[in-house]
Amino acid sequence: MEGLRKLEKVCQILEENGRDPGRLITILQAVQEEYRYLPEEILTFVATSLNLTSAHVYGVATFYSHFTLKPKGKYIIRICDGTACHVKKSTALLDALRQKLGLKPGMVTTPDMLFTLETVSCLGACGLAPVIVVNDEVYGQMTPEKADKVIDGIIKKEGIGNGK
Amino acid sequence: MIEARYVNIDNKQVPIEGEHNLLELVRKANIDLPTFCYHSELSVYGSCRLCMVEVEGRGLQPACSTPPENRMVVRTNTEQIRSMRKIIVELLLANHDQACPTCPKNNHCQLQSLASKLGIKKVRFKSTLRNEPVDTSSFSLVRDPNKCVLCGDCVRVCSEIQSVGAIDFAWRGSKSAVMPCFGKNLGSVECVYCGQCSRVCPTGALTPKSEVEDVWKQLDNPGRMVVAQIAPAVRVAVGEMFGLEPGATSTGQIVSALRAMGFDKVYDTSFTADLTVIEEGHEFIERINKGEKIPQFTSCCPAWVKFAEQYYPELLGNLSSCRSPQQMFGALSKEMLSAQSGVKREDIIVVSIMPCTAKKFEARRPEFEREGIRDVDYVITTQELCRMIEESGLRFDALEPESFDLPFGFKTGAGVIFGASGGVSEAVLRFVGERITGVKSDNYEFNMVRGDGGLRQASLTLNGREFKLAIVSGLKNARELIEKIKSGAASYDFVEVMACPGGCVGGAGQPVYRDPHVKKMRARGLYDNDKMLQLHKSQDNPYLAEVYKNFLGEIGSSRAHGLLHTHYKTRKRIFDEGVTINESACEAKVEVDVCFGTGCFLKGAQGLLRSLLEYIIKNDLGDKVEVKASFCFERCDRGPVVKVGGETIEHCTFEKVRERVEKAL
């Protein structure tokens, strides 16, 4: 039923936006909220519904780094690597998190689809450097140890074994 | 008295006479400003920055997107501009695959010629070429991303002229690239293979796919009888590659070149164009008499046929069932030649020489294959023919003209004008006119259907009935016209559609042109050919009459139908998977697949799917029934369409699905 609920949600998103091709970005944001990424077949569906070409919709979806065409984890961890955070050793934090999550080079999402790790250029919270954001929650003045605890907390909450 | 408006360009006063931008004015002053992204037929894009000029008081401005103003002072050749142009070209070369001698665009590439004109001897920047895979998936076109300069000409021609939009920009910054949706290849998306993208591409990023090597192999095989057919538009364009004016006819030279290469027979597609006129005209009269499936759309253009199959499945019944002249030729010649000469069908190789890239795709349609043997084996474009002539070492200008072989080399003027937009309509009128009135007439020119606009209308009265015609070239114009017909804002009896602007003379297989005037000259060349021939009406073709008498039987006979007519199928635009909505691991599950394509969606697929899922939940069938939503079963005219088990249900309702599911359980 989950599949239909989502597809109906897409139909609803399209209706709410009046099937207006000018609202493509808003529509894609809402669709991504629903699926946590933008599946190809849904993009094709959105394109046909808005009377746009799939190539155009794909162009928009790949242009903005906010959009992703690959499934992302339930928890998206964004590490700030802006100047202030970088100076405050965000790189060490990134290495520690990659190790904690068991992410091999080139991987950004854990195989169980629980976590996705990304770097961003600035979160605008330089006073709290180094900063990470997990979904919508901001964690300031992070250290590898503190980050470890945040991850453990989520794993515990999700009721899954002992990390990876 | 109004003072004349002018712009001062490089110390010369150039009058403003309705030019839209400085670039047009500069070119009027006989200064060849380089551009990649400017085409007078397309919207102004202003991305390549090669046409930058210095406007006094404003600094450097792109000429293509700067409107001319009175007394503007413009300089096109300063130290700053020259060095900037060089840098632009060097940067483009830095991420360009510079394998020029082996590139299909070698010697016709604008990047190559610009680098040479600007005297670039060395690229000062480090190569950033990524070596992306080359897309050879389609029969018609090759897309080599390593040669793309991101001018966007192809993107704009595809959406602005053809309203297809099969390719677009994706990604951003240094990763920017032009590609079909989801990075798929051209063979699996909505591309109609008209190839106009390759016509406007300044480099070798998009080129027609060559079959020259395959044809040479067949010519070298002594066991094969290799026959050529030449499309009308080819004869007025080949000369351009050998220094002749556009529109100059070189039919005789082409025939003699093909014989020299080793073709056993050289025939004219215009012969089967005459045949098309008879069959299509006959079909039209029948439809008029029955009053059904009007307007009749032409079906000679394979890009238009694929377009209609993808976007207007409800109109497929209105398309003439006639095969294109190329396919009629393939089917008829193989059948007749094998019967007459005793050569087996599989040993007869038909090579078409076409102005078109979509014809390559058409020849591979499964409808045009009998007992595993294709009606047309190879399709080469005008460009490829020129390459073969060059490769043979033949001096084109010194070739003695020769004439076609008979019977398929004999045509009337009606079969020749097929290559220009409006030509098919005129040829059909020459037949239908005499048929309907029953009067033979000396007049053969129907000037009301001629012209060079992309969307033209004409009407004429025959036996007291008014016939309305529309002549369209460019698929965007076709789309506009169809929308008008569907909304009832316009009605016609006969609609001619050609995908390429100006018809086949402007095809993407022709020598590349940038000046739109070239296709007008080619079209004029075809009408001149018509005048020079003694016969102008397909029904007067004596060899055609003989073919009917000895081989096909009556016009529209069952034999004619089998060989000369075809059917169409609704076609999905993009090959992809559907969305699984309810997954079942059960082995004995019932699979239900609901079409969610646009047509079915509009006909209520969503409500049907919802009722189905409510029913599954209510009866606790979640484990036993697997539900998928797919994007198009290609039966859009009979939607909503649902598949239960292996059975496809058209005009489906929830009740019908429930009945089938219950039965299956």
XYZ file of N, CA and C in Angstrom, chain A:
492
model
N 0.833 -1.216 0.000
C 0.000 0.000 0.000
C 0.861 1.256 0.000
N 2.056 1.110 0.568
C 2.987 2.232 0.634
C 3.201 2.826 -0.773
N 3.363 1.937 -1.753
C 3.609 2.388 -3.127
C 2.486 3.257 -3.650
N 1.257 2.816 -3.434
C 0.120 3.595 -3.940
C -0.012 4.906 -3.168
N 0.196 4.811 -1.842
C 0.086 6.025 -1.045
C 1.044 7.085 -1.607
N 2.250 6.638 -1.916
C 3.233 7.577 -2.452
C 2.826 8.117 -3.818
N 2.360 7.207 -4.666
C 1.974 7.640 -6.009
C 0.784 8.597 -5.931
N -0.138 8.296 -5.017
C -1.281 9.192 -4.843
C -0.814 10.533 -4.314
N 0.205 10.469 -3.452
C 0.762 11.707 -2.914
C 1.350 12.548 -4.053
N 2.018 11.871 -4.994
C 2.575 12.591 -6.138
C 1.442 13.250 -6.928
N 0.351 12.499 -7.130
C -0.797 13.070 -7.843
C -1.332 14.286 -7.093
N -1.365 14.155 -5.766
C -1.865 15.246 -4.939
C -0.946 16.469 -5.047
N 0.373 16.204 -5.005
C 1.340 17.308 -5.142
C 1.125 18.028 -6.467
N 0.899 17.225 -7.517
C 0.693 17.828 -8.838
C -0.576 18.678 -8.841
N -1.638 18.154 -8.212
C -2.897 18.902 -8.151
C -2.706 20.201 -7.379
N -2.063 20.083 -6.202
C -1.875 21.265 -5.348
C -1.118 22.364 -6.068
N -0.248 21.961 -6.975
C 0.514 22.955 -7.712
C -0.113 23.273 -9.061
N -1.369 22.886 -9.193
C -2.122 23.228 -10.399
C -1.524 22.684 -11.686
N -0.748 21.620 -11.592
C -0.062 21.047 -12.766
C 0.638 22.147 -13.572
N 1.252 23.069 -12.848
C 1.883 24.227 -13.470
C 3.366 23.923 -13.692
N 3.792 23.869 -14.959
C 5.201 23.557 -15.222
C 6.149 24.568 -14.579
N 5.666 25.781 -14.349
C 6.490 26.796 -13.696
C 6.794 26.446 -12.248
N 6.038 25.496 -11.687
C 6.258 25.111 -10.286
C 7.028 23.797 -10.194
N 7.762 23.489 -11.237
C 8.487 22.215 -11.284
C 9.391 22.013 -10.070
N 10.153 23.044 -9.697
C 11.109 22.866 -8.594
C 10.365 22.574 -7.292
N 9.290 23.327 -7.039
C 8.486 23.084 -5.839
C 7.951 21.649 -5.843
N 7.488 21.220 -6.996
C 6.934 19.870 -7.111
C 8.021 18.821 -6.837
N 9.186 19.029 -7.424
C 10.268 18.062 -7.221
C 10.691 18.019 -5.746
N 10.704 19.184 -5.103
C 11.056 19.196 -3.675
C 10.077 18.340 -2.883
N 8.785 18.539 -3.158
C 7.765 17.791 -2.423
C 7.864 16.296 -2.729
N 8.153 15.969 -3.987
C 8.252 14.547 -4.361
C 9.457 13.928 -3.659
N 10.543 14.676 -3.603
C 11.734 14.143 -2.954
C 11.505 13.933 -1.457
N 10.725 14.816 -0.862
C 10.347 14.696 0.536
C 9.670 13.334 0.766
N 8.848 12.955 -0.208
C 8.048 11.753 -0.111
C 8.891 10.486 -0.298
N 9.747 10.477 -1.306
C 10.504 9.278 -1.651
C 11.921 9.271 -1.096
N 12.370 10.409 -0.569
C 13.735 10.650 -0.129
C 14.711 10.701 -1.308
N 14.216 10.532 -2.497
C 15.012 10.770 -3.706
C 14.031 10.935 -4.860
N 14.549 11.102 -6.080
C 13.655 11.266 -7.223
C 13.783 10.056 -8.144
N 12.861 9.093 -8.008
C 12.956 7.908 -8.867
C 12.662 8.279 -10.323
N 13.382 7.636 -11.238
C 13.231 7.924 -12.671
C 11.788 7.870 -13.147
N 11.107 6.770 -12.780
C 9.757 6.601 -13.324
C 8.806 7.688 -12.800
N 9.090 8.162 -11.559
C 8.244 9.230 -11.028
C 8.548 10.542 -11.762
N 9.824 10.763 -12.089
C 10.173 11.967 -12.847
C 9.503 11.955 -14.220
N 9.470 10.774 -14.835
C 8.786 10.657 -16.132
C 7.308 10.977 -15.963
N 6.738 10.464 -14.886
C 5.330 10.704 -14.609
C 5.076 12.202 -14.401
N 5.943 12.838 -13.599
C 5.811 14.276 -13.353
C 5.933 15.036 -14.674
N 6.915 14.642 -15.481
C 7.143 15.328 -16.757
C 5.906 15.251 -17.645
N 5.366 14.042 -17.820
C 4.186 13.906 -18.694
C 3.008 14.684 -18.122
N 2.857 14.650 -16.801
C 1.726 15.354 -16.196
C 1.835 16.857 -16.390
N 3.061 17.378 -16.432
C 3.244 18.826 -16.569
C 3.435 19.231 -18.016
N 3.355 18.258 -18.917
C 3.574 18.541 -20.331
C 4.985 19.074 -20.592
N 5.933 18.535 -19.860
C 7.342 18.856 -20.093
C 8.003 17.591 -20.615
N 9.219 17.723 -21.154
C 9.904 16.509 -21.581
C 10.679 15.943 -20.391
N 10.883 14.634 -20.410
C 11.641 13.998 -19.334
C 13.056 14.545 -19.296
N 13.608 14.858 -20.478
C 14.973 15.366 -20.534
C 15.066 16.709 -19.812
N 14.034 17.518 -19.938
C 14.026 18.821 -19.266
C 13.955 18.636 -17.747
N 13.052 17.768 -17.309
C 12.894 17.527 -15.870
C 14.186 16.936 -15.300
N 14.790 16.046 -16.066
C 16.061 15.456 -15.639
C 17.132 16.546 -15.522
N 17.109 17.480 -16.461
C 18.056 18.596 -16.437
C 17.923 19.405 -15.153
N 16.683 19.699 -14.763
C 16.460 20.475 -13.542
C 16.872 19.649 -12.316
N 16.499 18.375 -12.334
C 16.789 17.522 -11.177
C 18.292 17.324 -10.980
N 19.069 17.373 -12.063
C 20.514 17.183 -11.904
C 21.233 18.513 -11.668
N 20.563 19.614 -12.007
C 21.219 20.921 -11.867
C 21.384 21.290 -10.400
N 20.365 21.083 -9.596
C 20.421 21.493 -8.198
C 20.940 20.358 -7.327
N 21.952 20.674 -6.521
C 22.546 19.609 -5.711
C 21.589 19.145 -4.618
N 20.546 19.922 -4.364
C 19.555 19.503 -3.367
C 18.837 18.225 -3.809
N 18.678 18.094 -5.121
C 17.956 16.915 -5.620
C 18.895 15.726 -5.774
N 18.361 14.570 -5.514
C 19.174 13.374 -5.697
C 18.398 12.331 -6.476
N 19.083 11.648 -7.370
C 18.430 10.610 -8.166
C 18.726 9.231 -7.623
N 19.503 9.197 -6.533
C 19.788 7.913 -5.917
C 19.108 7.905 -4.555
N 18.597 6.763 -4.123
C 17.935 6.714 -2.822
C 18.906 7.139 -1.723
N 18.411 7.945 -0.806
C 19.249 8.368 0.312
C 18.764 7.682 1.581
N 19.615 7.701 2.600
C 19.277 7.088 3.866
C 18.168 7.827 4.585
N 17.641 7.169 5.638
C 16.576 7.795 6.409
C 17.113 9.024 7.141
N 18.382 8.922 7.585
C 19.011 10.060 8.252
C 20.096 10.622 7.356
N 19.946 11.893 7.004
C 20.958 12.518 6.163
C 21.847 13.389 7.043
N 23.124 12.990 7.106
C 24.067 13.738 7.931
C 24.838 14.681 7.019
N 24.725 15.976 7.274
C 25.451 16.944 6.457
C 26.559 17.559 7.307
N 27.799 17.350 6.859
C 28.923 17.941 7.584
C 29.315 19.222 6.884
N 29.404 20.298 7.659
C 29.799 21.561 7.065
C 31.308 21.560 6.838
N 31.686 21.948 5.603
C 33.110 22.043 5.297
C 33.437 23.450 4.803
N 32.666 24.415 5.308
C 32.961 25.824 5.009
C 34.272 26.200 5.699
N 34.741 27.437 5.436
C 36.057 27.834 5.955
C 36.159 27.633 7.472
N 35.186 28.155 8.203
C 35.261 28.100 9.665
C 35.293 26.654 10.151
N 34.409 25.814 9.634
C 34.355 24.423 10.070
C 35.613 23.666 9.646
N 36.098 24.029 8.451
C 37.292 23.355 7.956
C 38.465 23.622 8.897
N 38.611 24.896 9.283
C 39.690 25.280 10.203
C 39.523 24.551 11.532
N 38.278 24.340 11.932
C 38.009 23.653 13.204
C 37.979 22.124 13.020
N 38.646 21.638 12.001
C 38.880 20.201 11.798
C 37.644 19.402 11.385
N 36.869 19.933 10.472
C 35.716 19.156 9.992
C 36.180 17.911 9.231
N 37.399 17.959 8.647
C 37.896 16.814 7.885
C 38.068 15.590 8.789
N 38.593 15.833 9.988
C 38.762 14.724 10.932
C 37.402 14.147 11.310
N 36.443 15.051 11.430
C 35.085 14.645 11.781
C 34.496 13.755 10.671
N 34.745 14.186 9.438
C 34.248 13.426 8.296
C 34.861 12.025 8.267
N 36.184 11.958 8.461
C 36.863 10.655 8.469
C 36.280 9.755 9.552
N 36.095 10.342 10.741
C 35.581 9.553 11.867
C 34.196 9.009 11.551
N 33.352 9.879 10.950
C 31.987 9.440 10.646
C 31.962 8.368 9.560
N 32.812 8.526 8.567
C 32.878 7.522 7.497
C 33.242 6.159 8.092
N 34.202 6.229 9.037
C 34.641 4.978 9.657
C 33.528 4.389 10.517
N 32.906 5.252 11.281
C 31.827 4.810 12.171
C 30.707 4.131 11.360
N 30.393 4.739 10.208
C 29.283 4.212 9.411
C 29.730 3.093 8.473
N 31.030 2.851 8.443
C 31.537 1.793 7.570
C 31.370 2.124 6.092
N 31.549 3.384 5.728
C 31.390 3.781 4.328
C 32.718 3.628 3.592
N 32.701 2.782 2.586
C 33.910 2.598 1.776
C 34.044 3.783 0.811
N 35.233 3.988 0.235
C 35.405 5.120 -0.684
C 34.346 5.100 -1.793
N 33.792 6.246 -2.075
C 32.785 6.345 -3.127
C 31.372 6.120 -2.624
N 31.239 5.551 -1.416
C 29.901 5.293 -0.865
C 29.445 6.494 -0.041
N 28.180 6.854 -0.151
C 27.674 7.920 0.708
C 26.513 7.433 1.577
N 25.956 6.282 1.209
C 24.789 5.784 1.941
C 25.092 4.382 2.477
N 24.671 4.129 3.724
C 24.913 2.805 4.304
C 23.998 1.786 3.625
N 24.454 0.539 3.518
C 23.668 -0.468 2.787
C 22.276 -0.675 3.381
N 22.105 -0.430 4.677
C 20.766 -0.599 5.256
C 19.874 0.615 5.026
N 20.352 1.592 4.245
C 19.602 2.801 3.887
C 19.232 3.640 5.106
N 20.027 3.511 6.188
C 19.701 4.302 7.367
C 20.383 5.670 7.304
N 21.651 5.703 6.886
C 22.391 6.969 6.890
C 22.942 7.339 5.521
N 22.915 8.655 5.253
C 23.644 9.197 4.104
C 24.542 10.300 4.644
N 25.795 10.295 4.228
C 26.755 11.286 4.713
C 27.145 12.211 3.568
N 26.954 13.526 3.778
C 27.284 14.499 2.730
C 28.073 15.648 3.328
N 28.866 16.305 2.475
C 29.473 17.552 2.955
C 28.761 18.707 2.273
N 28.664 19.827 2.985
C 28.080 21.029 2.390
C 29.062 22.178 2.584
N 28.898 23.208 1.775
C 29.909 24.262 1.769
C 29.758 25.251 2.923
N 28.573 25.492 3.374
C 28.397 26.325 4.566
C 26.975 26.179 5.053
N 26.819 26.038 6.351
C 25.468 25.941 6.900
C 25.056 27.257 7.547
N 25.944 28.220 7.498
C 25.616 29.534 8.059
C 25.611 29.546 9.575
N 26.285 28.585 10.179
C 26.342 28.558 11.644
C 27.802 28.521 12.078
N 28.607 29.420 11.478
C 30.050 29.378 11.657
C 30.462 29.533 13.117
N 29.651 30.217 13.903
C 29.949 30.397 15.321
C 29.961 29.080 16.070
N 29.290 28.078 15.545
C 29.197 26.782 16.228
C 30.172 25.768 15.633
N 31.108 26.228 14.789
C 31.974 25.304 14.046
C 32.723 24.336 14.965
N 32.951 23.106 14.518
C 32.393 22.478 13.313
C 30.961 21.998 13.548
N 30.174 22.084 12.480
C 28.739 21.817 12.619
C 28.335 20.608 11.778
N 27.463 19.789 12.303
C 26.794 18.799 11.455
C 25.279 18.953 11.642
N 24.549 18.591 10.612
C 23.092 18.629 10.687
C 22.593 17.231 10.348
N 21.773 16.668 11.229
C 21.195 15.360 10.940
C 19.716 15.588 10.680
N 19.310 15.329 9.462
C 17.987 15.745 8.979
C 17.775 17.222 9.326
N 16.901 17.581 10.261
C 16.730 19.008 10.517
C 17.376 19.447 11.829
N 18.078 18.561 12.464
C 18.639 18.905 13.777
C 20.106 19.321 13.676
N 20.436 20.462 14.293
C 21.794 21.006 14.193
C 22.616 20.608 15.428
N 23.822 20.125 15.197
C 24.735 19.813 16.294
C 25.990 20.658 16.122
N 26.280 21.526 17.111
C 27.426 22.435 16.996
C 28.622 21.937 17.783
N 29.788 22.553 17.520
C 31.052 22.254 18.211
C 31.270 20.759 18.347
N 31.202 20.108 17.208
C 31.275 18.653 17.216
C 32.708 18.147 17.338
N 32.805 16.982 17.933
C 34.077 16.245 17.953
C 33.736 14.846 17.456
N 34.749 14.075 17.042
C 34.461 12.698 16.626
C 33.718 11.918 17.705
N 34.059 12.150 18.964
C 33.398 11.407 20.054
C 31.927 11.764 20.137
N 31.650 13.071 20.079
C 30.252 13.510 20.176
C 29.438 12.958 18.998
N 30.056 12.977 17.822
C 29.353 12.494 16.633
C 29.032 11.006 16.788
N 29.986 10.281 17.349
C 29.802 8.860 17.601
C 28.544 8.615 18.425
N 28.396 9.454 19.460
C 27.241 9.296 20.344
C 25.940 9.598 19.618
N 25.978 10.624 18.763
C 24.762 10.977 18.007
C 24.316 9.785 17.163
N 25.291 9.170 16.498
C 24.980 8.017 15.639
C 24.430 6.860 16.486
N 25.115 6.590 17.575
C 24.659 5.503 18.457
C 23.233 5.752 18.915
N 22.957 7.016 19.268
C 21.603 7.372 19.721
C 20.565 7.025 18.664
N 20.885 7.348 17.404
C 19.922 7.084 16.325
C 19.743 5.577 16.137
N 20.873 4.854 16.174
C 20.816 3.401 15.978
C 19.966 2.762 17.071
N 20.135 3.283 18.287
C 19.372 2.743 19.409
C 17.877 3.020 19.197
N 17.607 4.284 18.801
C 16.219 4.687 18.578
C 15.561 3.819 17.496
N 16.340 3.495 16.484
C 15.800 2.705 15.381
C 15.734 1.215 15.735
N 16.361 0.871 16.879
C 16.293 -0.517 17.333
C 17.053 -1.496 16.457
N 18.202 -1.045 15.950
C 19.012 -1.931 15.111
C 20.301 -2.252 15.856
N 20.790 -3.453 15.763
C 22.022 -3.989 16.382
C 23.059 -2.972 16.844
N 24.332 -3.293 16.771
C 25.355 -2.424 17.319
C 26.162 -1.712 16.240
N 25.553 -0.912 15.508
C 26.281 -0.150 14.486
C 26.898 -1.064 13.450
N 27.811 -0.492 12.691
C 28.395 -1.299 11.632
C 29.895 -1.226 11.701
